[in-house]
Short mmCIF file of C-alpha atoms and ligand atoms in Angstrom, two decimals:
data_model
loop_
_atom_site.label_atom_id
_atom_site.label_comp_id
_atom_site.label_asym_id
_atom_site.label_seq_id
_atom_site.Cartn_x
_atom_site.Cartn_y
_atom_site.Cartn_z
CA UNK A 1259 0.19 2.24 -2.89
CA UNK A 1260 2.61 4.44 -0.99
CA UNK A 1261 4.30 4.61 2.38
CA UNK A 1262 4.15 7.44 4.91
CA UNK A 1263 5.92 8.40 8.11
CA UNK A 1264 5.17 11.36 10.42
CA UNK A 1265 7.17 12.32 13.52
CA UNK A 1266 6.98 15.08 16.15
CA UNK A 1267 9.18 15.85 19.17
CA UNK A 1268 12.44 14.59 17.73
CA UNK A 1269 15.62 16.65 17.68
CA UNK A 1270 16.71 14.24 14.93
CA UNK A 1271 13.51 14.32 12.96
CA UNK A 1272 14.89 14.14 9.40
CA UNK A 1273 17.19 11.23 10.23
CA UNK A 1274 14.41 9.34 11.97
CA UNK A 1275 11.99 9.84 9.07
CA UNK A 1276 14.76 8.78 6.68
CA UNK A 1277 15.18 5.55 8.66
CA UNK A 1278 11.44 4.97 8.63
CA UNK A 1279 11.29 5.48 4.86
CA UNK A 1280 14.11 2.99 4.32
CA UNK A 1281 12.05 0.42 6.24
CA UNK A 1282 8.92 0.95 4.13
CA UNK A 1283 10.74 1.34 0.80
CA UNK A 1284 8.87 -1.76 -0.47
CA UNK A 1285 5.69 0.37 -0.60
CA UNK A 1286 6.98 2.57 -3.43
CA UNK A 1287 10.15 3.05 -5.41
CA UNK A 1288 9.18 5.80 -7.83
CA UNK A 1289 10.10 8.81 -5.69
CA UNK A 1290 10.62 9.84 -2.09
CA UNK A 1291 10.60 12.97 0.03
CA UNK A 1292 10.60 14.57 3.45
CA UNK A 1293 9.16 17.86 4.70
CA UNK A 1294 10.05 19.23 8.14
CA UNK A 1295 9.04 22.32 10.06
CA UNK A 1296 10.57 24.55 12.71
CA UNK A 1297 8.94 27.65 14.19
CA UNK A 1298 9.83 29.62 11.06
CA UNK A 1299 9.02 27.63 7.95
CA UNK A 1300 8.75 24.33 6.06
CA UNK A 1301 11.82 22.59 4.59
CA UNK A 1302 11.34 20.13 1.71
CA UNK A 1303 13.64 17.69 -0.05
CA UNK A 1304 12.14 15.26 -2.56
CA UNK A 1305 13.08 13.57 -5.77
CA UNK A 1306 12.98 10.46 -7.94
CA UNK A 1307 14.22 6.99 -7.02
CA UNK A 1308 15.02 5.09 -3.87
CA UNK A 1309 15.46 6.64 -0.44
CA UNK A 1310 19.05 5.37 -0.22
CA UNK A 1311 19.88 6.90 -3.61
CA UNK A 1312 18.17 10.26 -3.26
CA UNK A 1313 19.00 11.26 0.30
CA UNK A 1314 22.45 11.97 1.67
CA UNK A 1315 23.77 13.68 4.81
CA UNK A 1316 23.80 17.06 3.06
CA UNK A 1317 20.11 16.89 2.12
CA UNK A 1318 19.10 15.63 5.56
CA UNK A 1319 21.01 18.49 7.21
CA UNK A 1320 18.81 20.99 5.33
CA UNK A 1321 15.67 19.56 6.92
CA UNK A 1322 15.38 21.55 10.15
CA UNK A 1323 12.85 21.45 12.96
CA UNK A 1324 11.43 18.84 15.27
CA UNK A 1325 8.46 17.60 13.26
CA UNK A 1326 7.97 16.34 9.75
CA UNK A 1327 6.49 13.82 7.37
CA UNK A 1328 8.03 11.54 4.76
CA UNK A 1329 6.76 9.61 1.78
CA UNK A 1330 7.73 6.86 -0.64
CA UNK A 1331 5.68 6.91 -3.78
CA UNK A 1332 4.21 4.35 -6.08
CA UNK A 1333 2.24 6.12 -8.82
CA UNK A 1334 -1.51 5.48 -9.16
CA UNK A 1335 -3.39 8.56 -10.31
CA UNK A 1336 -1.03 11.06 -11.92
CA UNK A 1337 2.10 10.64 -13.93
CA UNK A 1338 5.47 9.28 -12.96
CA UNK A 1339 7.20 12.59 -12.37
CA UNK A 1340 8.91 14.82 -9.86
CA UNK A 1341 5.87 17.14 -10.03
CA UNK A 1342 3.81 14.51 -8.24
CA UNK A 1343 6.39 13.51 -5.65
CA UNK A 1344 5.27 13.91 -2.07
CA UNK A 1345 5.11 15.42 0.49
CA UNK A 1346 3.20 18.33 -1.02
CA UNK A 1347 3.05 21.72 0.64
CA UNK A 1348 0.76 24.71 0.76
CA UNK A 1349 1.31 28.21 2.17
CA UNK A 1350 -2.02 29.29 3.67
CA UNK A 1351 -2.04 27.78 6.24
CA UNK A 1352 1.50 26.47 6.00
CA UNK A 1353 1.28 22.66 5.76
CA UNK A 1354 3.14 19.67 4.31
CA UNK A 1355 1.29 16.44 3.61
CA UNK A 1356 1.96 12.81 2.69
CA UNK A 1357 -0.86 10.54 1.55
CA UNK A 1358 -1.37 6.84 0.88
CA UNK A 1359 -4.49 5.84 -1.04
CA UNK A 1360 -6.58 6.94 -3.97
CA UNK A 1361 -9.43 9.41 -4.42
CA UNK A 1362 -12.39 8.09 -6.39
CA UNK A 1363 -14.09 11.48 -7.01
CA UNK A 1364 -10.86 13.27 -7.98
CA UNK A 1365 -12.35 15.19 -10.97
CA UNK A 1366 -15.32 16.39 -8.95
CA UNK A 1367 -13.03 17.73 -6.20
CA UNK A 1368 -10.63 19.24 -8.74
CA UNK A 1369 -13.56 21.22 -10.18
CA UNK A 1370 -14.71 22.24 -6.71
CA UNK A 1371 -11.25 23.54 -5.76
CA UNK A 1372 -10.92 25.40 -9.05
CA UNK A 1373 -14.22 27.16 -8.29
CA UNK A 1374 -12.77 28.11 -4.89
CA UNK A 1375 -9.85 29.66 -6.80
CA UNK A 1376 -7.46 27.10 -5.37
CA UNK A 1377 -4.90 26.06 -7.98
CA UNK A 1378 -4.20 22.32 -8.30
CA UNK A 1379 -0.73 22.01 -9.78
CA UNK A 1380 0.17 18.32 -9.56
CA UNK A 1381 -1.80 15.35 -10.88
CA UNK A 1382 -1.65 13.86 -7.44
CA UNK A 1383 -4.65 13.30 -5.20
CA UNK A 1384 -2.69 14.23 -2.07
CA UNK A 1385 -2.86 17.80 -3.31
CA UNK A 1386 -6.64 17.62 -3.43
CA UNK A 1387 -6.81 16.61 0.24
CA UNK A 1388 -4.20 19.20 1.20
CA UNK A 1389 -5.97 22.06 -0.60
CA UNK A 1390 -9.40 20.99 0.65
CA UNK A 1391 -8.13 20.97 4.23
CA UNK A 1392 -6.44 24.35 3.80
CA UNK A 1393 -9.62 25.81 2.29
CA UNK A 1394 -11.79 24.48 5.11
CA UNK A 1395 -9.40 25.80 7.79
CA UNK A 1396 -9.36 29.26 6.21
CA UNK A 1397 -13.18 29.24 6.21
CA UNK A 1398 -13.03 28.80 9.98
CA UNK A 1399 -10.15 31.09 10.97
CA UNK A 1400 -7.44 33.35 9.58
CA UNK A 1401 -5.39 32.94 12.75
CA UNK A 1402 -2.11 31.06 12.21
CA UNK A 1403 -2.51 29.33 15.58
CA UNK A 1404 -4.93 26.44 15.23
CA UNK A 1405 -6.58 24.42 17.96
CA UNK A 1406 -7.55 20.76 17.51
CA UNK A 1407 -11.25 21.68 17.42
CA UNK A 1408 -10.72 23.88 14.33
CA UNK A 1409 -8.64 21.23 12.60
CA UNK A 1410 -11.18 18.48 13.35
CA UNK A 1411 -14.10 20.64 12.20
CA UNK A 1412 -12.25 21.32 8.93
CA UNK A 1413 -11.56 17.60 8.59
CA UNK A 1414 -15.25 16.82 9.00
CA UNK A 1415 -15.94 18.79 5.82
CA UNK A 1416 -12.97 17.18 4.05
CA UNK A 1417 -14.10 13.66 4.94
CA UNK A 1418 -17.63 14.59 3.88
CA UNK A 1419 -16.34 15.48 0.41
CA UNK A 1420 -13.58 12.94 -0.29
CA UNK A 1421 -14.63 9.53 -1.61
CA UNK A 1422 -11.85 6.95 -1.60
CA UNK A 1423 -9.02 5.60 0.48
CA UNK A 1424 -6.65 7.81 2.40
CA UNK A 1425 -4.20 7.54 5.23
CA UNK A 1426 -2.55 10.90 5.74
CA UNK A 1427 0.24 12.45 7.82
CA UNK A 1428 0.58 16.24 7.78
CA UNK A 1429 2.81 18.75 9.45
CA UNK A 1430 1.02 22.02 10.26
CA UNK A 1431 3.70 24.67 10.62
CA UNK A 1432 3.91 26.31 14.07
CA UNK A 1433 1.07 24.03 15.22
CA UNK A 1434 1.78 20.32 15.23
CA UNK A 1435 1.49 16.95 13.53
CA UNK A 1436 -1.78 15.54 12.20
CA UNK A 1437 -2.65 12.00 11.14
CA UNK A 1438 -5.97 10.70 9.84
CA UNK A 1439 -7.49 7.73 8.09
CA UNK A 1440 -10.51 7.30 5.80
CA UNK A 1441 -13.86 6.26 7.32
CA UNK A 1442 -13.48 2.63 6.17
CA UNK A 1443 -9.83 2.27 7.19
CA UNK A 1444 -8.95 0.93 3.75
CA UNK A 1445 -5.25 1.85 3.96
CA UNK A 1446 -3.24 1.03 7.12
CA UNK A 1447 -1.82 3.55 9.60
CA UNK A 1448 -0.33 3.07 13.06
CA UNK A 1449 0.49 5.51 15.84
CA UNK A 1450 3.39 5.11 18.28
CA UNK A 1451 5.48 6.78 20.96
CA UNK A 1452 8.97 6.68 22.44
CA UNK A 1453 10.96 8.40 25.19
CA UNK A 1454 14.58 9.36 24.56
CA UNK A 1455 16.55 11.03 27.36
CA UNK A 1456 13.39 12.57 28.79
CA UNK A 1457 12.23 13.66 25.30
CA UNK A 1458 8.83 12.33 24.19
CA UNK A 1459 8.34 11.63 20.51
CA UNK A 1460 5.25 10.52 18.58
CA UNK A 1461 5.08 8.89 15.18
CA UNK A 1462 2.66 7.77 12.48
CA UNK A 1463 3.60 5.07 9.97
CA UNK A 1464 2.00 3.01 7.23
CA UNK A 1465 3.36 -0.16 8.81
CA UNK A 1466 4.23 -1.15 12.37
CA UNK A 1467 7.64 -2.45 11.25
CA UNK A 1468 8.80 1.14 10.68
CA UNK A 1469 7.94 2.01 14.29
CA UNK A 1470 9.68 -1.18 15.51
CA UNK A 1471 12.90 -0.32 13.71
CA UNK A 1472 12.82 3.31 14.93
CA UNK A 1473 12.28 1.97 18.50
CA UNK A 1474 8.79 3.41 18.88
CA UNK A 1475 6.19 1.45 20.78
CA UNK A 1476 3.01 0.94 18.77
CA UNK A 1477 0.09 2.52 20.66
CA UNK A 1478 -2.64 1.60 18.18
CA UNK A 1479 -3.87 1.39 14.61
CA UNK A 1480 -5.82 4.54 13.87
CA UNK A 1481 -9.53 3.76 13.87
CA UNK A 1482 -11.33 4.18 10.56
CA UNK A 1483 -12.24 7.86 10.27
CA UNK A 1484 -10.06 8.84 13.23
CA UNK A 1485 -7.81 11.91 13.36
CA UNK A 1486 -5.00 12.41 15.88
CA UNK A 1487 -3.39 15.82 16.40
CA UNK A 1488 -0.23 16.33 18.47
CA UNK A 1489 0.50 19.98 19.19
CA UNK A 1490 3.93 21.55 19.64
CA UNK A 1491 3.75 20.94 23.41
CA UNK A 1492 3.09 17.28 22.60
CA UNK A 1493 -0.52 17.27 23.82
CA UNK A 1494 -2.35 14.49 21.97
CA UNK A 1495 -6.00 14.94 20.92
CA UNK A 1496 -7.97 12.42 18.91
CA UNK A 1497 -11.45 12.20 17.48
CA UNK A 1498 -13.47 9.87 15.28
CA UNK A 1499 -14.42 12.31 12.56
CA UNK A 1500 -16.54 10.03 10.34
CA UNK A 1501 -16.95 6.29 10.53
CA UNK A 1502 -18.18 3.81 7.94
CA UNK A 1503 -18.12 0.02 7.78
CA UNK A 1504 -14.59 -1.29 8.27
CA UNK A 1505 -13.05 -2.42 4.99
CA UNK A 1506 -9.32 -3.02 5.42
CA UNK A 1507 -7.57 -3.90 2.15
CA UNK A 1508 -6.76 -7.63 2.26
CA UNK A 1509 -3.94 -7.11 -0.24
CA UNK A 1510 -1.81 -5.66 2.55
CA UNK A 1511 -1.63 -9.07 4.25
CA UNK A 1512 -1.38 -11.04 1.03
CA UNK A 1513 1.31 -9.05 -0.75
CA UNK A 1514 2.11 -5.47 0.11
CA UNK A 1515 3.04 -5.25 3.75
CA UNK A 1516 6.23 -6.69 5.17
CA UNK A 1517 5.73 -10.04 6.94
CA UNK A 1518 7.13 -8.51 10.14
CA UNK A 1519 4.35 -5.90 10.25
CA UNK A 1520 1.16 -6.20 12.27
CA UNK A 1521 -1.98 -4.61 10.83
CA UNK A 1522 -5.16 -4.34 12.86
CA UNK A 1523 -3.59 -6.67 15.40
CA UNK A 1524 -3.12 -9.38 12.76
CA UNK A 1525 0.47 -10.32 12.03
CA UNK A 1526 1.14 -10.34 8.31
CA UNK A 1527 3.39 -13.39 8.70
CA UNK A 1528 0.74 -15.31 10.68
CA UNK A 1529 -1.97 -14.47 8.13
CA UNK A 1530 0.27 -15.80 5.34
CA UNK A 1531 0.81 -19.03 7.33
CA UNK A 1532 -2.99 -19.32 7.59
CA UNK A 1533 -3.37 -18.73 3.84
CA UNK A 1534 -1.08 -21.70 3.17
CA UNK A 1535 -3.16 -23.88 5.49
CA UNK A 1536 -6.33 -22.83 3.71
CA UNK A 1537 -4.83 -23.76 0.34
CA UNK A 1538 -3.72 -27.11 1.76
CA UNK A 1539 -7.37 -27.83 2.69
CA UNK A 1540 -8.31 -27.40 -0.97
CA UNK A 1541 -5.42 -29.66 -1.96
CA UNK A 1542 -6.70 -32.42 0.30
CA UNK A 1543 -10.31 -31.94 -0.85
CA UNK A 1544 -9.24 -32.20 -4.49
CA UNK A 1545 -6.89 -35.16 -3.96
CA UNK A 1546 -3.87 -33.54 -5.65
CA UNK A 1547 -0.39 -35.01 -5.77
CA UNK A 1548 2.98 -33.29 -6.14
CA UNK A 1549 6.64 -34.07 -5.35
CA UNK A 1550 7.60 -30.67 -4.01
CA UNK A 1551 6.12 -27.35 -2.83
CA UNK A 1552 7.89 -24.32 -4.26
CA UNK A 1553 7.13 -20.68 -3.42
CA UNK A 1554 7.36 -17.78 -5.80
CA UNK A 1555 9.76 -15.69 -3.72
CA UNK A 1556 9.24 -13.72 -1.60
CA UNK A 1557 5.53 -13.23 -1.04
CA UNK A 1558 4.58 -16.91 -1.63
CA UNK A 1559 7.21 -18.25 0.76
CA UNK A 1560 5.37 -18.11 4.09
CA UNK A 1561 2.17 -19.70 2.76
CA UNK A 1562 4.25 -22.38 1.00
CA UNK A 1563 5.82 -23.43 4.29
CA UNK A 1564 2.49 -24.35 5.93
CA UNK A 1565 1.12 -25.71 2.67
CA UNK A 1566 4.09 -28.09 2.49
CA UNK A 1567 3.73 -29.24 6.10
CA UNK A 1568 0.01 -29.93 5.71
CA UNK A 1569 0.29 -31.76 2.38
CA UNK A 1570 3.63 -33.56 2.77
CA UNK A 1571 4.78 -32.24 -0.61
CA UNK A 1572 8.26 -31.37 0.63
CA UNK A 1573 9.38 -27.75 0.67
CA UNK A 1574 12.03 -26.77 -1.88
CA UNK A 1575 13.19 -23.30 -2.94
CA UNK A 1576 13.37 -24.19 -6.62
CA UNK A 1577 13.20 -20.57 -7.77
CA UNK A 1578 16.04 -18.29 -6.84
CA UNK A 1579 15.52 -14.56 -6.60
CA UNK A 1580 17.96 -11.84 -7.54
CA UNK A 1581 17.53 -9.49 -4.58
CA UNK A 1582 18.84 -6.48 -6.46
CA UNK A 1583 15.93 -6.23 -8.87
CA UNK A 1584 12.78 -4.35 -7.75
CA UNK A 1585 9.29 -5.74 -7.15
CA UNK A 1586 7.76 -6.59 -10.53
CA UNK A 1587 4.16 -5.76 -9.67
CA UNK A 1588 5.02 -2.13 -9.00
CA UNK A 1589 7.02 -1.63 -12.19
CA UNK A 1590 4.95 0.80 -14.28
CA UNK A 1591 4.64 -1.04 -17.62
CA UNK A 1592 4.24 -4.62 -18.84
CA UNK A 1593 7.37 -4.44 -20.99
CA UNK A 1594 9.54 -3.40 -18.05
CA UNK A 1595 7.87 -6.07 -15.92
CA UNK A 1596 8.65 -8.83 -18.48
CA UNK A 1597 12.36 -8.06 -18.60
CA UNK A 1598 12.50 -7.76 -14.84
CA UNK A 1599 10.97 -11.20 -14.25
CA UNK A 1600 13.70 -12.87 -16.33
CA UNK A 1601 16.34 -10.97 -14.45
CA UNK A 1602 14.69 -11.62 -11.14
CA UNK A 1603 13.92 -15.35 -11.02
CA UNK A 1604 15.96 -18.37 -12.00
CA UNK A 1605 15.08 -22.05 -11.44
CA UNK A 1606 17.40 -24.54 -9.73
CA UNK A 1607 17.31 -27.32 -12.29
CA UNK A 1608 18.40 -30.08 -9.89
CA UNK A 1609 15.26 -29.39 -7.88
CA UNK A 1610 12.85 -29.07 -10.80
CA UNK A 1611 13.92 -31.76 -13.29
CA UNK A 1612 11.29 -34.50 -13.56
CA UNK A 1613 9.29 -33.13 -10.60
CA UNK A 1614 5.63 -32.45 -10.15
CA UNK A 1615 5.58 -29.02 -8.46
CA UNK A 1616 2.95 -27.31 -6.30
CA UNK A 1617 3.81 -23.65 -6.99
CA UNK A 1618 2.54 -21.12 -4.42
CA UNK A 1619 2.16 -17.44 -5.33
CA UNK A 1620 0.34 -14.57 -3.65
CA UNK A 1621 -2.05 -13.74 -6.50
CA UNK A 1622 -2.63 -13.60 -10.24
CA UNK A 1623 -3.25 -10.10 -11.58
CA UNK A 1624 -2.49 -9.88 -15.27
CA UNK A 1625 -1.29 -13.49 -15.65
CA UNK A 1626 1.95 -12.51 -17.42
CA UNK A 1627 4.20 -13.17 -14.43
CA UNK A 1628 2.54 -16.52 -13.66
CA UNK A 1629 2.85 -17.60 -17.31
CA UNK A 1630 6.54 -16.72 -17.40
CA UNK A 1631 7.32 -18.48 -14.13
CA UNK A 1632 5.54 -21.67 -15.20
CA UNK A 1633 7.40 -21.51 -18.50
CA UNK A 1634 10.71 -21.13 -16.63
CA UNK A 1635 9.95 -24.19 -14.51
CA UNK A 1636 8.85 -26.30 -17.49
CA UNK A 1637 11.99 -25.34 -19.41
CA UNK A 1638 13.91 -26.39 -16.30
CA UNK A 1639 12.48 -29.90 -16.65
CA UNK A 1640 9.42 -29.75 -14.36
CA UNK A 1641 7.04 -32.58 -15.23
CA UNK A 1642 3.94 -30.75 -13.94
CA UNK A 1643 3.26 -27.36 -12.39
CA UNK A 1644 0.16 -27.03 -10.18
CA UNK A 1645 -0.41 -23.36 -9.43
CA UNK A 1646 -1.91 -22.18 -6.12
CA UNK A 1647 -2.88 -18.55 -5.52
CA UNK A 1648 -3.23 -17.34 -1.91
CA UNK A 1649 -5.68 -14.67 -3.18
CA UNK A 1650 -9.06 -15.54 -4.74
CA UNK A 1651 -9.62 -14.52 -8.40
CA UNK A 1652 -9.22 -10.75 -8.87
CA UNK A 1653 -12.23 -9.95 -11.04
CA UNK A 1654 -12.89 -6.26 -10.48
CA UNK A 1655 -10.64 -3.17 -10.62
CA UNK A 1656 -9.30 -1.55 -7.48
CA UNK A 1657 -10.11 2.15 -7.25
CA UNK A 1658 -8.41 2.53 -3.87
CA UNK A 1659 -4.74 2.58 -4.77
CA UNK A 1660 -3.65 -0.90 -5.83
CA UNK A 1661 -2.48 -0.78 -9.41
CA UNK A 1662 -5.16 -2.74 -11.24
CA UNK A 1663 -7.72 -0.10 -11.91
CA UNK A 1664 -9.10 -1.32 -15.24
CA UNK A 1665 -11.09 -4.47 -16.07
CA UNK A 1666 -8.96 -5.16 -19.13
CA UNK A 1667 -5.77 -5.85 -17.19
CA UNK A 1668 -7.29 -8.47 -14.88
CA UNK A 1669 -7.09 -11.96 -16.33
CA UNK A 1670 -9.91 -13.21 -14.07
CA UNK A 1671 -12.32 -10.42 -15.03
CA UNK A 1672 -13.62 -12.27 -18.07
CA UNK A 1673 -12.06 -15.74 -17.98
CA UNK A 1674 -13.11 -18.90 -16.15
CA UNK A 1675 -10.54 -20.64 -13.94
CA UNK A 1676 -10.12 -23.40 -16.55
CA UNK A 1677 -9.32 -20.77 -19.21
CA UNK A 1678 -6.81 -19.03 -16.98
CA UNK A 1679 -5.19 -22.38 -16.18
CA UNK A 1680 -4.72 -22.96 -19.92
CA UNK A 1681 -3.61 -19.40 -20.58
CA UNK A 1682 -0.82 -19.46 -18.00
CA UNK A 1683 0.22 -23.01 -18.94
CA UNK A 1684 -0.49 -24.61 -15.53
CA UNK A 1685 -1.38 -28.29 -15.20
CA UNK A 1686 -3.92 -27.20 -12.61
CA UNK A 1687 -4.88 -23.91 -11.01
CA UNK A 1688 -6.35 -23.54 -7.52
CA UNK A 1689 -7.45 -20.20 -6.12
CA UNK A 1690 -8.05 -19.39 -2.47
CA UNK A 1691 -11.75 -19.12 -1.65
CA UNK A 1692 -13.20 -15.87 -0.28
CA UNK A 1693 -14.26 -17.77 2.87
CA UNK A 1694 -10.72 -19.15 3.23
CA UNK A 1695 -9.28 -15.65 2.86
CA UNK A 1696 -11.64 -14.27 5.53
CA UNK A 1697 -10.76 -17.10 7.91
CA UNK A 1698 -7.03 -16.54 7.30
CA UNK A 1699 -7.17 -12.80 8.02
CA UNK A 1700 -9.73 -13.01 10.84
CA UNK A 1701 -11.22 -9.60 11.77
CA UNK A 1702 -14.72 -11.05 11.45
CA UNK A 1703 -14.65 -10.41 7.75
CA UNK A 1704 -14.10 -6.65 8.14
CA UNK A 1705 -11.94 -6.57 5.03
CA UNK A 1706 -12.42 -4.97 1.65
CA UNK A 1707 -13.16 -7.64 -0.95
CA UNK A 1708 -14.32 -5.29 -3.71
CA UNK A 1709 -11.83 -6.63 -6.26
CA UNK A 1710 -13.22 -10.13 -5.65
CA UNK A 1711 -16.95 -9.41 -5.45
CA UNK A 1712 -17.51 -6.02 -7.12
CA UNK A 1713 -19.06 -4.70 -3.87
CA UNK A 1714 -17.15 -1.50 -3.12
CA UNK A 1715 -17.12 0.10 0.33
CA UNK A 1716 -17.70 3.58 -1.16
CA UNK A 1717 -19.89 4.81 -4.00
CA UNK A 1718 -17.96 4.16 -7.23
CA UNK A 1719 -20.75 3.66 -9.81
CA UNK A 1720 -20.72 7.04 -11.53
CA UNK A 1721 -16.92 7.41 -11.32
CA UNK A 1722 -15.89 4.01 -12.73
CA UNK A 1723 -15.84 4.91 -16.39
CA UNK A 1724 -13.82 8.05 -15.83
CA UNK A 1725 -11.34 6.32 -13.50
CA UNK A 1726 -10.71 3.48 -15.94
CA UNK A 1727 -10.35 5.87 -18.89
CA UNK A 1728 -7.87 8.04 -16.99
CA UNK A 1729 -5.75 5.08 -15.97
CA UNK A 1730 -5.80 3.52 -19.46
CA UNK A 1731 -4.74 6.87 -20.88
CA UNK A 1732 -1.90 7.22 -18.37
CA UNK A 1733 -0.73 3.72 -19.24
CA UNK A 1734 -0.56 4.56 -22.93
CA UNK A 1735 1.65 7.55 -22.06
CA UNK A 1736 3.99 5.53 -19.84
S1 SF4 B 1811 -10.47 -3.42 -4.07
FE1 SF4 B 1811 -9.06 -5.09 -3.48
S2 SF4 B 1811 -7.02 -4.24 -3.71
FE2 SF4 B 1811 -8.46 -2.51 -3.68
S3 SF4 B 1811 -8.61 -1.85 -1.56
FE3 SF4 B 1811 -10.23 -3.34 -1.83
S4 SF4 B 1811 -9.28 -5.30 -1.29
FE4 SF4 B 1811 -7.62 -3.86 -1.59
#
């Protein structure tokens, strides 16, 4: 999971992209970068760590031009290194690209590009898309000036070859800004506009909140398979390049996106309120009792508020979060994650002692975090802990960019709910149902539920083994 921003028409482009990246920092903390372009060349600054740590006024001043793209990275395929930081660039034609998602047929495309004598230097799938697009454009024209028709025709071939999830923003030097999204719309991407002193600016972003903060008005979510190209004169052209069945990743609403973002016209905050109501239904059906409702901060908080109202188990923030420690799910290894959880959460004993607690969290992936939190609460005197997950059981790996890409790391892949309940030390465990999830998100069920059902929106069968092996191998090297 990563975050991307793309802007054209701004005399302050690097500063605006920098602001946008700060807003979507929660989508990746491993590395960050910006590429801009003027009429001469591309300018790139990228490196490890947080946006606020890596960038300074000096670096931003080096990023010239009026269009550019930025990226915050959370590693999926590829190693945790500067080599794989984005945006990535290529010289023929001159382009810089930022990508959010994951390519399923990476090895196949790597081999194809090698045969085309295109070198792939990083271990990052953004480079595959970048080099494929460059190759396809060069097949069509050697002219440096590109029209939208050429770019869209090249993209048709790219989308025909790439299997996976991708939302992409790219700056095409001396031409314009390009944004596109995979045919199923798995990863989010919005498009917006603003006017400043008679200057029109356009922007792409992974989340609407970035456009809000930069004062852009959201025009739309890109359609699945849609590409939008804005040329240097700010003419906007769009086309649906290839469309499949909509399959928006439900994890965005459950965990990843900020609650103040709106994805596909569904407010993340409102969906989380709905998820709490859906869990409360199950509570009533099962005749549970508890003294208090406590969220696992922050992603369980919104659902816990409606859960508490509907069940009358009064709302108490019995777990306190240290805001200066990063998100545990996106820490690269289990060992780092374990230490971080202790640093990150602390119970308020006066709220927990002798209480029966309904604990609301967004999901259970590996089970380690849930086990540790329940242990914390029990050691803080909780009489009972009844665990509620706003996501249904995650039984199958995600090959589209969320970091559980092997069966082995998913506690629900081979354990029954009663076994998981025992394993994490809960007095009871209640998962959201798939129907409840679909009702909470809305969108007539047009969401990806592959990690719940094993039914993937793209062909994954022949790639599974390789993908899981690669990820397991990367883990052992981390
Ligand atoms: S498999 Fe699950 S986590 Fe991955 S894209 Fe689909 S819904 Fe999201």
